[in-house]
């Protein structure tokens, strides 16, 4: 096995293990990782149009319409005409959706703690740069950049210590 094949295998294995752990943590909430990501983004940055939500989601690859349809049907999200433009439809969390977004945030912190422990003593900056290089020129790289910008803007607006802007 050459180094690139091994690198790809490790990335795939890490993605699968991360998905498994996150879905296990979210199972008691009866939501998937994709649903949790949408809820957390809408709870934090919403209301958003379907297109705006699509630019922020990693899980749905920019096409969240089926995900949103299911979540509206289950009472977690609502669609409403924007107050400033009746042609624009905005998506936001219902009260139940906001509750689940917060619960998912708390459960995902368990996952982030596990990752922090796994990476203790490692050079995370160089690893991050390596992963960014692999994504260079892709739509997902743009999604990560947009999410980073949103998080930085939020941190600048509320620089309180311990603030967690991450939505893994």
Coordinates of N, CA, C and O in Angstrom, one line a residue:
X1 N 0.9 -1.2 0.0 CA 0.0 0.0 0.0 C 0.9 1.2 0.0 O 1.8 1.3 0.8
X2 N 0.6 2.2 -0.9 CA 1.4 3.4 -1.0 C 0.9 4.4 0.1 O -0.2 4.2 0.6
X3 N 1.6 5.5 0.3 CA 1.3 6.4 1.3 C 0.0 7.1 1.1 O -0.8 7.4 2.0
X4 N -0.3 7.4 -0.2 CA -1.6 8.1 -0.5 C -2.8 7.2 -0.3 O -3.8 7.6 0.2
X5 N -2.6 5.9 -0.7 CA -3.7 4.9 -0.4 C -4.0 4.8 1.1 O -5.1 4.8 1.5
X6 N -2.9 4.7 1.8 CA -3.0 4.6 3.3 C -3.7 5.8 3.9 O -4.5 5.7 4.7
X7 N -3.3 7.0 3.4 CA -3.9 8.3 3.9 C -5.4 8.3 3.6 O -6.2 8.6 4.5
X8 N -5.8 7.9 2.4 CA -7.2 7.8 2.0 C -7.9 6.8 2.9 O -9.1 7.1 3.3
X9 N -7.3 5.7 3.1 CA -7.9 4.7 4.0 C -8.1 5.2 5.4 O -9.2 5.0 6.0
X10 N -7.1 5.9 5.9 CA -7.3 6.4 7.3 C -8.3 7.5 7.3 O -9.1 7.6 8.3
X11 N -8.4 8.4 6.3 CA -9.5 9.4 6.3 C -10.8 8.8 6.3 O -11.7 9.2 7.0
X12 N -11.0 7.8 5.4 CA -12.3 7.1 5.3 C -12.7 6.4 6.7 O -13.8 6.5 7.1
X13 N -11.7 5.8 7.3 CA -11.9 5.1 8.6 C -12.3 6.1 9.6 O -13.2 5.9 10.4
X14 N -11.6 7.3 9.7 CA -11.9 8.3 10.6 C -13.2 8.9 10.4 O -14.0 9.1 11.4
X15 N -13.6 9.1 9.2 CA -15.0 9.6 8.9 C -16.0 8.6 9.4 O -17.0 9.0 10.0
X16 N -15.8 7.3 9.1 CA -16.8 6.3 9.5 C -16.9 6.2 11.1 O -18.0 6.1 11.6
X17 N -15.7 6.3 11.7 CA -15.7 6.2 13.2 C -16.4 7.4 13.8 O -17.1 7.3 14.8
X18 N -16.1 8.6 13.2 CA -16.7 9.8 13.7 C -18.2 9.8 13.5 O -19.0 10.1 14.5
X19 N -18.7 9.4 12.4 CA -20.1 9.2 12.1 C -20.8 8.3 13.1 O -21.8 8.5 13.6
X20 N -20.1 7.1 13.3 CA -20.6 6.1 14.2 C -20.8 6.7 15.6 O -21.8 6.6 16.3
X21 N -19.7 7.4 16.1 CA -19.8 7.9 17.5 C -20.8 9.0 17.6 O -21.6 9.1 18.6
X22 N -20.9 9.9 16.6 CA -21.8 11.0 16.7 C -23.3 10.5 16.6 O -24.1 10.9 17.4
X23 N -23.5 9.5 15.7 CA -24.9 9.0 15.6 C -25.3 8.2 16.9 O -26.4 8.3 17.3
X24 N -24.3 7.5 17.5 CA -24.6 6.9 18.7 C -25.0 7.9 19.8 O -25.9 7.6 20.6
X25 N -24.3 9.0 19.9 CA -24.6 10.0 20.9 C -25.9 10.7 20.6 O -26.6 11.1 21.5
X26 N -26.3 10.8 19.3 CA -27.6 11.4 19.0 C -28.8 10.5 19.0 O -29.9 11.0 19.0
X27 N -28.6 9.2 19.0 CA -29.7 8.2 18.9 C -30.7 8.5 20.0 O -31.9 8.4 19.6
X28 N -30.4 8.8 21.2 CA -31.5 9.0 22.2 C -32.3 10.3 21.9 O -33.5 10.3 22.3
X29 N -31.8 11.2 21.1 CA -32.6 12.3 20.7 C -33.5 12.0 19.5 O -34.3 12.9 19.1
X30 N -33.3 10.8 18.9 CA -34.0 10.4 17.7 C -33.8 11.3 16.5 O -34.8 11.6 15.7
X31 N -32.6 11.8 16.3 CA -32.2 12.6 15.2 C -30.9 12.1 14.6 O -30.1 11.5 15.3
X32 N -30.7 12.3 13.3 CA -29.4 11.9 12.7 C -28.4 13.0 12.8 O -28.7 14.2 13.1
X33 N -27.2 12.7 12.4 CA -26.1 13.7 12.4 C -26.5 14.9 11.4 O -26.2 16.0 11.7
X34 N -27.0 14.5 10.3 CA -27.4 15.5 9.3 C -28.5 16.4 9.8 O -28.5 17.6 9.6
X35 N -29.5 15.8 10.5 CA -30.5 16.6 11.1 C -30.0 17.5 12.2 O -30.4 18.7 12.3
X36 N -29.1 17.0 13.0 CA -28.5 17.8 14.1 C -27.7 19.0 13.5 O -27.8 20.1 14.0
X37 N -27.0 18.7 12.4 CA -26.2 19.8 11.8 C -27.1 20.9 11.3 O -26.9 22.1 11.5
X38 N -28.2 20.5 10.6 CA -29.2 21.5 10.1 C -29.8 22.3 11.3 O -29.9 23.5 11.2
X39 N -30.2 21.6 12.3 CA -30.9 22.2 13.4 C -29.9 23.2 14.1 O -30.3 24.4 14.4
X40 N -28.7 22.8 14.3 CA -27.7 23.7 15.0 C -27.4 24.9 14.1 O -27.3 26.0 14.7
X41 N -27.3 24.8 12.8 CA -27.0 25.9 12.0 C -28.2 26.9 11.9 O -28.0 28.1 12.0
X42 N -29.4 26.3 11.8 CA -30.6 27.2 11.8 C -30.8 27.8 13.1 O -31.2 29.0 13.2
X43 N -30.6 27.1 14.2 CA -30.7 27.7 15.6 C -29.7 28.8 15.8 O -30.0 29.8 16.4
X44 N -28.5 28.7 15.3 CA -27.5 29.7 15.5 C -27.6 30.8 14.5 O -27.4 32.0 14.8
X45 N -27.8 30.6 13.2 CA -27.7 31.6 12.1 C -29.1 31.9 11.5 O -29.1 32.8 10.6
X46 N -30.1 31.1 11.8 CA -31.4 31.3 11.1 C -32.1 32.5 11.4 O -31.8 33.2 12.3
X47 N -33.2 32.7 10.7 CA -33.7 31.9 9.6 C -32.9 32.1 8.4 O -32.3 33.1 8.1
X48 N -32.8 31.0 7.6 CA -32.1 31.0 6.3 C -32.9 30.5 5.2 O -33.8 29.7 5.4
X49 N -32.6 30.9 4.0 CA -33.2 30.3 2.8 C -32.6 28.9 2.6 O -31.6 28.6 3.2
X50 N -33.3 28.1 1.8 CA -32.8 26.8 1.5 C -31.4 26.8 0.9 O -30.5 26.1 1.3
X51 N -31.2 27.8 0.0 CA -29.8 28.0 -0.6 C -28.8 28.3 0.4 O -27.7 27.8 0.4
X52 N -29.1 29.3 1.3 CA -28.2 29.7 2.3 C -27.8 28.5 3.2 O -26.6 28.3 3.6
X53 N -28.8 27.7 3.6 CA -28.6 26.5 4.5 C -27.7 25.6 3.7 O -26.7 25.0 4.3
X54 N -27.9 25.4 2.4 CA -27.1 24.5 1.6 C -25.7 24.9 1.5 O -24.8 24.0 1.5
X55 N -25.4 26.2 1.6 CA -23.9 26.6 1.5 C -23.2 26.3 2.8 O -22.0 26.4 2.9
X56 N -24.0 26.1 3.9 CA -23.3 25.8 5.2 C -23.3 24.3 5.6 O -22.5 24.0 6.5
X57 N -24.1 23.5 5.0 CA -24.1 22.1 5.4 C -23.0 21.3 4.7 O -22.8 21.4 3.5
X58 N -22.4 20.5 5.5 CA -21.4 19.5 5.0 C -22.2 18.2 4.7 O -22.0 17.5 3.7
X59 N -23.1 17.8 5.6 CA -23.7 16.5 5.6 C -24.5 16.3 4.3 O -24.6 15.1 3.8
X60 N -25.2 17.3 3.8 CA -26.1 17.1 2.7 C -25.5 17.6 1.4 O -26.2 17.6 0.4
X61 N -24.2 18.0 1.4 CA -23.5 18.3 0.1 C -24.2 19.4 -0.7 O -24.2 19.4 -1.9
X62 N -24.8 20.4 0.0 CA -25.4 21.5 -0.7 C -26.8 21.3 -1.2 O -27.4 22.2 -1.9
X63 N -27.4 20.1 -1.0 CA -28.8 19.9 -1.5 C -29.7 19.4 -0.3 O -30.0 18.2 -0.2
X64 N -30.1 20.4 0.5 CA -30.8 20.0 1.7 C -32.3 19.9 1.6 O -33.0 19.7 2.6
X65 N -32.9 20.0 0.4 CA -34.3 20.0 0.3 C -35.0 18.8 0.8 O -36.0 19.0 1.6
X66 N -34.6 17.6 0.6 CA -35.2 16.4 1.1 C -35.1 16.4 2.7 O -36.1 16.0 3.4
X67 N -33.9 16.7 3.1 CA -33.7 16.8 4.6 C -34.6 17.8 5.2 O -35.3 17.5 6.2
X68 N -34.7 19.0 4.7 CA -35.6 20.0 5.2 C -37.1 19.6 5.1 O -37.8 19.7 6.1
X69 N -37.5 19.0 4.0 CA -38.8 18.5 3.9 C -39.2 17.5 5.0 O -40.3 17.6 5.6
X70 N -38.3 16.6 5.3 CA -38.5 15.6 6.4 C -38.6 16.3 7.7 O -39.4 15.9 8.6
X71 N -37.8 17.3 7.9 CA -37.7 17.9 9.2 C -38.9 18.9 9.4 O -39.4 19.0 10.6
X72 N -39.4 19.4 8.4 CA -40.7 20.2 8.5 C -41.8 19.3 8.8 O -42.6 19.6 9.7
X73 N -41.9 18.2 8.1 CA -43.0 17.2 8.3 C -42.9 16.7 9.8 O -44.0 16.4 10.3
X74 N -41.8 16.6 10.4 CA -41.7 16.0 11.7 C -41.8 17.1 12.8 O -41.7 16.9 14.0
X75 N -42.0 18.4 12.4 CA -42.2 19.5 13.3 C -41.0 20.1 13.9 O -41.1 20.8 14.9
X76 N -39.8 19.8 13.3 CA -38.6 20.4 13.8 C -38.2 21.7 13.2 O -37.5 22.6 13.8
X77 N -38.7 21.9 12.0 CA -38.4 23.2 11.2 C -39.7 23.7 10.7 O -40.7 23.0 10.6
X78 N -39.7 25.0 10.3 CA -40.8 25.6 9.7 C -40.3 26.4 8.5 O -39.2 27.0 8.5
X79 N -41.2 26.5 7.5 CA -40.9 27.4 6.3 C -41.9 28.6 6.4 O -43.1 28.4 6.6
X80 N -41.4 29.8 6.2 CA -42.3 31.0 6.2 C -41.7 31.9 5.2 O -40.6 32.0 4.9
X81 N -42.7 32.8 4.7 CA -42.2 33.8 3.8 C -41.5 34.9 4.6 O -41.8 35.2 5.7
X82 N -40.4 35.4 3.9 CA -39.6 36.4 4.6 C -40.4 37.7 4.8 O -41.2 38.0 3.9
X83 N -40.2 38.4 5.9 CA -41.0 39.6 6.1 C -40.7 40.7 5.1 O -41.6 41.5 4.8
X84 N -39.5 40.7 4.6 CA -39.1 41.8 3.7 C -39.3 41.4 2.2 O -39.2 42.2 1.3
X85 N -39.5 40.1 1.9 CA -39.7 39.7 0.5 C -40.6 38.4 0.5 O -40.1 37.3 0.8
X86 N -41.8 38.6 0.2 CA -42.8 37.4 0.3 C -42.4 36.3 -0.7 O -42.8 35.2 -0.5
X87 N -41.6 36.6 -1.7 CA -41.2 35.5 -2.6 C -40.1 34.6 -2.0 O -39.9 33.5 -2.4
X88 N -39.4 35.1 -1.0 CA -38.3 34.4 -0.4 C -38.9 33.6 0.8 O -39.6 34.0 1.6
X89 N -38.5 32.3 0.8 CA -39.0 31.4 1.8 C -37.8 31.1 2.8 O -36.7 30.8 2.3
X90 N -38.1 31.4 4.0 CA -37.0 31.2 5.1 C -37.4 30.0 5.9 O -38.5 29.7 6.2
X91 N -36.3 29.3 6.3 CA -36.4 28.1 7.2 C -35.9 28.4 8.6 O -34.8 29.1 8.7
X92 N -36.6 28.0 9.6 CA -36.2 28.3 11.0 C -36.6 27.1 11.8 O -37.4 26.3 11.4
X93 N -36.0 27.0 13.0 CA -36.3 26.0 14.0 C -37.6 26.3 14.7 O -37.9 27.4 15.0
X94 N -38.4 25.2 14.9 CA -39.5 25.4 15.8 C -38.9 25.3 17.2 O -37.7 25.1 17.4
X95 N -39.8 25.5 18.2 CA -39.3 25.4 19.6 C -38.7 24.1 19.9 O -37.6 24.0 20.5
X96 N -39.3 23.0 19.4 CA -38.8 21.7 19.6 C -37.4 21.5 18.8 O -36.5 20.9 19.3
X97 N -37.3 22.1 17.6 CA -36.1 22.1 16.9 C -34.9 22.8 17.6 O -33.8 22.3 17.7
X98 N -35.2 23.9 18.2 CA -34.2 24.6 19.0 C -33.8 23.8 20.2 O -32.6 23.8 20.6
X99 N -34.7 23.2 20.9 CA -34.4 22.3 22.0 C -33.5 21.2 21.6 O -32.5 20.9 22.3
X100 N -33.8 20.6 20.5 CA -33.0 19.5 20.0 C -31.6 20.0 19.5 O -30.6 19.3 19.7
X101 N -31.5 21.2 19.0 CA -30.2 21.7 18.6 C -29.3 21.9 19.8 O -28.1 21.5 19.7
X102 N -29.9 22.4 20.9 CA -29.1 22.5 22.1 C -28.7 21.2 22.7 O -27.5 21.0 23.1
X103 N -29.6 20.2 22.7 CA -29.3 18.9 23.2 C -28.2 18.2 22.3 O -27.3 17.6 22.9
X104 N -28.3 18.4 21.0 CA -27.3 17.9 20.1 C -25.9 18.5 20.4 O -24.9 17.8 20.4
X105 N -25.9 19.8 20.6 CA -24.7 20.5 20.9 C -24.0 19.9 22.1 O -22.8 19.7 22.1
X106 N -24.8 19.7 23.1 CA -24.3 19.1 24.4 C -23.7 17.7 24.1 O -22.6 17.4 24.6
X107 N -24.4 16.9 23.4 CA -24.0 15.5 23.1 C -22.7 15.5 22.3 O -21.9 14.7 22.4
X108 N -22.7 16.4 21.3 CA -21.5 16.5 20.4 C -20.3 16.9 21.2 O -19.1 16.7 20.7
X109 N -20.4 17.6 22.3 CA -19.3 18.0 23.1 C -18.6 16.8 23.6 O -17.4 16.8 23.8
X110 N -19.3 15.7 23.9 CA -18.7 14.5 24.3 C -17.8 14.0 23.2 O -16.7 13.5 23.5
X111 N -18.2 14.1 22.0 CA -17.4 13.6 20.8 C -16.2 14.5 20.7 O -15.1 14.0 20.6
X112 N -16.4 15.8 20.8 CA -15.2 16.7 20.7 C -14.2 16.5 21.8 O -13.0 16.6 21.6
X113 N -14.7 16.1 23.0 CA -13.7 15.8 24.1 C -12.9 14.6 23.8 O -11.7 14.5 24.0
X114 N -13.6 13.6 23.2 CA -12.9 12.4 22.8 C -11.8 12.7 21.7 O -10.7 12.3 21.8
X115 N -12.2 13.5 20.7 CA -11.2 13.9 19.7 C -10.1 14.7 20.3 O -8.9 14.5 20.0
X116 N -10.4 15.6 21.3 CA -9.3 16.4 21.9 C -8.3 15.4 22.6 O -7.1 15.6 22.6
X117 N -8.9 14.4 23.3 CA -8.0 13.4 24.0 C -7.2 12.6 23.0 O -6.0 12.4 23.2
X118 N -7.8 12.2 21.9 CA -7.1 11.5 20.8 C -5.9 12.3 20.2 O -4.9 11.8 19.9
X119 N -6.1 13.6 20.1 CA -5.1 14.5 19.5 C -4.2 15.2 20.5 O -3.4 16.0 20.0
X120 N -4.3 14.9 21.7 CA -3.5 15.5 22.7 C -2.0 15.4 22.3 O -1.5 14.3 22.0
X121 N -1.3 16.5 22.3 CA 0.1 16.5 22.0 C 0.4 16.5 20.5 O 1.6 16.6 20.1
X122 N -0.6 16.5 19.6 CA -0.4 16.5 18.2 C -0.4 17.9 17.6 O -1.0 18.8 18.2
X123 N 0.2 18.1 16.5 CA 0.3 19.4 15.9 C -1.0 19.6 15.0 O -1.0 19.2 13.8
X124 N -2.0 20.1 15.6 CA -3.3 20.2 14.9 C -3.3 21.2 13.7 O -3.9 21.0 12.7
X125 N -2.5 22.3 13.8 CA -2.4 23.3 12.8 C -1.9 22.7 11.5 O -2.4 22.9 10.4
X126 N -0.8 21.9 11.5 CA -0.3 21.3 10.3 C -1.2 20.2 9.7 O -1.4 20.1 8.5
X127 N -1.9 19.5 10.6 CA -2.9 18.5 10.1 C -4.1 19.2 9.4 O -4.5 18.8 8.4
X128 N -4.5 20.3 10.0 CA -5.6 21.1 9.4 C -5.2 21.6 8.0 O -5.9 21.5 7.1
X129 N -4.0 22.1 7.9 CA -3.5 22.6 6.7 C -3.4 21.5 5.6 O -3.7 21.7 4.5
X130 N -3.0 20.3 6.1 CA -2.9 19.2 5.2 C -4.3 18.8 4.6 O -4.5 18.6 3.4
X131 N -5.3 18.8 5.5 CA -6.7 18.5 5.1 C -7.2 19.6 4.2 O -7.9 19.3 3.2
X132 N -6.9 20.8 4.5 CA -7.4 21.9 3.6 C -6.8 21.8 2.2 O -7.4 22.0 1.2
X133 N -5.5 21.3 2.1 CA -4.9 21.1 0.8 C -5.6 20.1 0.0 O -5.7 20.2 -1.2
X134 N -6.0 19.0 0.7 CA -6.8 18.0 0.0 C -8.1 18.4 -0.6 O -8.5 17.9 -1.6
X135 N -8.7 19.4 0.1 CA -10.0 19.9 -0.3 C -9.9 21.1 -1.3 O -10.9 21.5 -1.8
X136 N -8.7 21.6 -1.5 CA -8.5 22.8 -2.3 C -9.3 22.7 -3.6 O -9.2 21.7 -4.3
X137 N -10.0 23.7 -3.9 CA -10.7 23.8 -5.2 C -12.1 23.1 -5.2 O -12.7 22.9 -6.3
X138 N -12.5 22.6 -4.1 CA -13.8 21.8 -4.1 C -14.9 22.7 -3.4 O -14.6 23.7 -2.7
X139 N -16.1 22.3 -3.7 CA -17.2 23.0 -3.0 C -17.2 22.8 -1.5 O -17.5 23.8 -0.8
X140 N -16.8 21.7 -1.0 CA -16.7 21.5 0.4 C -15.6 22.4 1.1 O -15.8 22.8 2.2
X141 N -14.6 22.7 0.3 CA -13.6 23.7 0.9 C -14.3 25.0 1.0 O -14.1 25.7 2.0
X142 N -15.1 25.4 0.1 CA -15.9 26.7 0.2 C -16.9 26.6 1.4 O -17.0 27.6 2.1
X143 N -17.5 25.5 1.6 CA -18.4 25.3 2.7 C -17.7 25.5 4.0 O -18.1 26.2 4.9
X144 N -16.5 24.9 4.2 CA -15.7 25.0 5.4 C -15.3 26.5 5.6 O -15.4 27.0 6.7
X145 N -14.9 27.2 4.5 CA -14.5 28.6 4.6 C -15.7 29.4 5.1 O -15.5 30.3 5.9
X146 N -16.8 29.2 4.5 CA -18.0 30.0 4.9 C -18.4 29.7 6.3 O -18.7 30.7 7.1
X147 N -18.3 28.5 6.8 CA -18.6 28.2 8.2 C -17.6 28.8 9.1 O -17.9 29.3 10.2
X148 N -16.3 28.8 8.7 CA -15.3 29.5 9.5 C -15.5 31.0 9.6 O -15.4 31.5 10.7
X149 N -15.9 31.6 8.5 CA -16.2 33.0 8.5 C -17.4 33.3 9.5 O -17.4 34.3 10.2
X150 N -18.5 32.5 9.4 CA -19.6 32.7 10.3 C -19.2 32.6 11.8 O -19.6 33.4 12.6
X151 N -18.4 31.5 12.1 CA -17.9 31.3 13.4 C -17.1 32.5 13.9 O -17.2 33.0 15.1
X152 N -16.2 33.0 13.1 CA -15.3 34.1 13.4 C -16.1 35.4 13.7 O -15.9 36.1 14.6
X153 N -17.1 35.6 12.8 CA -18.0 36.8 13.0 C -18.7 36.7 14.3 O -18.9 37.7 15.1
X154 N -19.2 35.5 14.6 CA -19.9 35.3 15.9 C -19.0 35.5 17.1 O -19.4 36.1 18.1
X155 N -17.8 34.9 17.0 CA -16.9 35.1 18.1 C -16.5 36.5 18.3 O -16.3 37.0 19.4
X156 N -16.4 37.3 17.2 CA -16.0 38.7 17.3 C -17.2 39.5 18.0 O -17.0 40.4 18.8
X157 N -18.4 39.1 17.6 CA -19.6 39.7 18.2 C -19.8 39.4 19.7 O -20.3 40.2 20.5
X158 N -19.4 38.2 20.1 CA -19.5 37.7 21.5 C -18.3 37.0 21.9 O -18.2 35.8 21.8
X159 N -17.2 37.7 22.3 CA -15.9 37.1 22.6 C -15.9 36.5 24.0 O -14.8 36.4 24.6
X160 N -17.0 36.1 24.6 CA -17.0 35.5 25.9 C -16.2 34.2 26.0 O -16.2 33.4 25.0
X161 N -15.4 34.0 27.0 CA -14.5 32.8 27.1 C -15.4 31.6 27.2 O -16.5 31.5 27.7
X162 N -14.8 30.5 26.6 CA -15.5 29.2 26.6 C -16.6 29.1 25.5 O -17.3 28.1 25.4
X163 N -16.8 30.1 24.7 CA -17.8 30.1 23.7 C -17.5 29.0 22.7 O -16.4 29.0 22.2
X164 N -18.4 28.2 22.3 CA -18.1 27.1 21.4 C -18.9 27.4 20.1 O -20.1 27.2 20.0
X165 N -18.2 27.8 19.1 CA -18.8 28.1 17.8 C -18.9 26.9 16.9 O -19.5 26.9 15.8
X166 N -18.2 25.8 17.2 CA -18.1 24.7 16.4 C -19.4 23.9 16.3 O -20.1 23.8 17.3
X167 N -19.7 23.4 15.1 CA -20.9 22.6 14.9 C -20.6 21.3 14.3 O -21.1 20.9 13.2
X168 N -19.6 20.5 14.8 CA -19.2 19.3 14.3 C -20.4 18.4 14.2 O -21.2 18.2 15.1

